[in-house]
């Protein structure tokens, strides 16, 4: 178990150090800012959505390692997915980090399972889910700042 935990930690540290899809998306058609006042995580999600499918997603911002890694991995996980699939994936992810029994196959989460350890640190749940809340709100057409409070 501790080996697995080390591996998880490595993945998170790697994404924190080298965030994927970091930087502005020039042809974005949605853009939304999210803020977690508890930790100070602040990010902007850029999306290009066509026919209900996330064609491209990038982000800017600064936050703790958990929030940066979670945002980075989220951008990889949702690209090419429909809005409904993104929502279903977030439900699974949220269940994982809050340690609630998730329905469906664990495999659906893929690499996102590295965040399972977050459930032991309730204050970190908002760090791990900020990007997701912001993404879902952007998909719903919200234009106002998303905060976790
Ligand atoms: Zn944080």
Tab-separated table of C-alpha atoms and ligand atoms in Angstrom:
chain	number	residue	atom	x	y	z
A	1	UNK	CA	0.000	0.000	0.000
A	2	UNK	CA	2.755	2.451	0.827
A	3	UNK	CA	4.435	1.691	-2.524
A	4	UNK	CA	1.189	2.508	-4.233
A	5	UNK	CA	0.941	5.691	-2.230
A	6	UNK	CA	4.445	6.719	-3.283
A	7	UNK	CA	3.535	6.106	-6.893
A	8	UNK	CA	0.404	8.220	-6.528
A	9	UNK	CA	2.409	10.977	-4.941
A	10	UNK	CA	4.935	10.849	-7.763
A	11	UNK	CA	2.236	11.290	-10.391
A	12	UNK	CA	0.803	14.277	-8.520
A	13	UNK	CA	4.225	15.877	-8.079
A	14	UNK	CA	5.035	15.346	-11.739
A	15	UNK	CA	1.828	17.057	-12.877
A	16	UNK	CA	2.431	19.873	-10.417
A	17	UNK	CA	5.932	20.441	-11.757
A	18	UNK	CA	5.000	20.067	-15.413
A	19	UNK	CA	1.308	20.869	-15.741
A	20	UNK	CA	-0.201	19.611	-19.005
A	21	UNK	CA	-2.274	21.955	-21.164
A	22	UNK	CA	-1.057	24.959	-19.214
A	23	UNK	CA	-1.489	28.381	-20.788
A	24	UNK	CA	-4.180	30.299	-22.568
A	25	UNK	CA	-6.324	28.697	-25.275
A	26	UNK	CA	-6.534	31.220	-28.084
A	27	UNK	CA	-9.677	29.906	-29.766
A	28	UNK	CA	-11.595	29.192	-26.575
A	29	UNK	CA	-15.343	29.797	-26.664
A	30	UNK	CA	-15.773	29.470	-22.885
A	31	UNK	CA	-13.604	30.908	-20.175
A	32	UNK	CA	-14.215	30.832	-16.452
A	33	UNK	CA	-12.292	31.606	-13.292
A	34	UNK	CA	-12.390	29.494	-10.148
A	35	UNK	CA	-11.199	30.337	-6.658
A	36	UNK	CA	-10.754	28.328	-3.490
A	37	UNK	CA	-10.411	30.862	-0.657
A	38	UNK	CA	-9.588	28.168	1.891
A	39	UNK	CA	-6.270	27.438	0.217
A	40	UNK	CA	-5.824	30.357	-2.178
A	41	UNK	CA	-6.020	28.237	-5.342
A	42	UNK	CA	-6.986	30.369	-8.307
A	43	UNK	CA	-7.352	29.220	-11.878
A	44	UNK	CA	-8.920	30.036	-15.208
A	45	UNK	CA	-10.279	27.269	-17.404
A	46	UNK	CA	-10.367	27.808	-21.177
A	47	UNK	CA	-12.593	25.586	-23.255
A	48	UNK	CA	-13.538	25.060	-26.837
A	49	UNK	CA	-16.834	23.234	-26.958
A	50	UNK	CA	-18.360	22.183	-30.265
A	51	UNK	CA	-21.586	20.187	-30.628
A	52	UNK	CA	-21.542	19.424	-26.920
A	53	UNK	CA	-18.049	17.924	-27.033
A	54	UNK	CA	-14.963	19.337	-25.303
A	55	UNK	CA	-12.608	19.801	-28.249
A	56	UNK	CA	-9.874	21.587	-26.347
A	57	UNK	CA	-9.177	22.623	-22.786
A	58	UNK	CA	-6.331	24.561	-21.190
A	59	UNK	CA	-5.800	26.423	-17.936
A	60	UNK	CA	-3.847	29.188	-16.258
A	61	UNK	CA	-3.478	29.997	-12.615
A	62	UNK	CA	-1.652	29.198	-9.457
A	63	UNK	CA	-2.451	26.959	-6.568
A	64	UNK	CA	-1.173	24.215	-4.340
A	65	UNK	CA	0.265	20.969	-5.710
A	66	UNK	CA	-3.035	19.107	-5.375
A	67	UNK	CA	-5.022	21.731	-7.224
A	68	UNK	CA	-2.473	22.186	-10.017
A	69	UNK	CA	-2.037	18.444	-10.525
A	70	UNK	CA	-5.774	17.844	-10.419
A	71	UNK	CA	-6.396	20.563	-13.008
A	72	UNK	CA	-3.612	19.236	-15.229
A	73	UNK	CA	-4.933	15.675	-15.092
A	74	UNK	CA	-8.501	16.829	-15.580
A	75	UNK	CA	-7.582	18.556	-18.849
A	76	UNK	CA	-6.154	15.270	-20.099
A	77	UNK	CA	-9.163	13.282	-18.907
A	78	UNK	CA	-11.963	15.395	-20.402
A	79	UNK	CA	-10.582	16.246	-23.827
A	80	UNK	CA	-12.766	14.722	-26.530
A	81	UNK	CA	-15.567	13.868	-24.105
A	82	UNK	CA	-19.197	14.931	-24.320
A	83	UNK	CA	-20.647	17.208	-21.653
A	84	UNK	CA	-22.639	14.263	-20.254
A	85	UNK	CA	-19.509	12.113	-20.033
A	86	UNK	CA	-17.595	14.915	-18.314
A	87	UNK	CA	-20.364	15.230	-15.744
A	88	UNK	CA	-20.418	11.461	-15.129
A	89	UNK	CA	-16.649	11.418	-14.742
A	90	UNK	CA	-16.806	14.251	-12.214
A	91	UNK	CA	-19.433	12.341	-10.204
A	92	UNK	CA	-17.038	9.393	-9.996
A	93	UNK	CA	-14.088	11.617	-9.173
A	94	UNK	CA	-16.032	13.438	-6.475
A	95	UNK	CA	-17.082	10.124	-4.921
A	96	UNK	CA	-13.436	9.020	-4.972
A	97	UNK	CA	-12.041	12.080	-3.181
A	98	UNK	CA	-14.862	12.188	-0.636
A	99	UNK	CA	-14.551	8.443	-0.044
A	100	UNK	CA	-18.121	7.635	-0.954
A	101	UNK	CA	-18.893	4.399	-2.696
A	102	UNK	CA	-18.773	5.149	-6.385
A	103	UNK	CA	-21.039	3.419	-8.814
A	104	UNK	CA	-19.702	1.929	-11.987
A	105	UNK	CA	-16.303	0.618	-12.858
A	106	UNK	CA	-13.233	1.971	-11.135
A	107	UNK	CA	-11.391	1.741	-14.424
A	108	UNK	CA	-13.335	4.684	-15.765
A	109	UNK	CA	-11.276	6.986	-13.583
A	110	UNK	CA	-7.966	5.744	-14.949
A	111	UNK	CA	-5.077	7.868	-13.734
A	112	UNK	CA	-7.425	10.087	-11.726
A	113	UNK	CA	-7.406	7.354	-9.079
A	114	UNK	CA	-4.159	8.848	-7.770
A	115	UNK	CA	-6.346	11.336	-5.907
A	116	UNK	CA	-7.948	8.642	-3.728
A	117	UNK	CA	-5.633	9.669	-0.860
A	118	UNK	CA	-7.252	13.101	-0.789
A	119	UNK	CA	-10.263	11.599	0.982
A	120	UNK	CA	-8.090	11.337	4.105
A	121	UNK	CA	-7.651	15.124	4.088
A	122	UNK	CA	-11.106	16.724	3.859
A	123	UNK	CA	-9.651	20.229	3.565
A	124	UNK	CA	-7.886	19.138	0.360
A	125	UNK	CA	-11.083	17.982	-1.331
A	126	UNK	CA	-11.773	21.537	-2.479
A	127	UNK	CA	-8.270	21.782	-3.933
A	128	UNK	CA	-8.838	18.598	-5.930
A	129	UNK	CA	-12.326	19.532	-7.147
A	130	UNK	CA	-11.954	23.279	-7.851
A	131	UNK	CA	-11.026	22.739	-11.504
A	132	UNK	CA	-13.915	20.325	-11.976
A	133	UNK	CA	-16.488	22.667	-10.434
A	134	UNK	CA	-15.166	25.445	-12.648
A	135	UNK	CA	-15.233	23.260	-15.754
A	136	UNK	CA	-18.818	22.097	-15.157
A	137	UNK	CA	-19.954	25.677	-14.512
A	138	UNK	CA	-18.257	26.774	-17.748
A	139	UNK	CA	-20.030	23.988	-19.645
A	140	UNK	CA	-23.312	25.248	-18.179
A	141	UNK	CA	-22.560	28.697	-19.538
A	142	UNK	CA	-21.848	30.378	-16.223
A	143	UNK	CA	-19.730	33.493	-16.543
A	144	UNK	CA	-19.289	34.527	-12.931
A	145	UNK	CA	-16.370	33.506	-10.733
A	146	UNK	CA	-16.772	30.062	-9.210
A	147	UNK	CA	-15.783	29.768	-5.561
A	148	UNK	CA	-15.728	26.702	-3.389
A	149	UNK	CA	-17.301	28.630	-0.500
B	1	LIG	ZN1	-5.146	23.985	-2.594
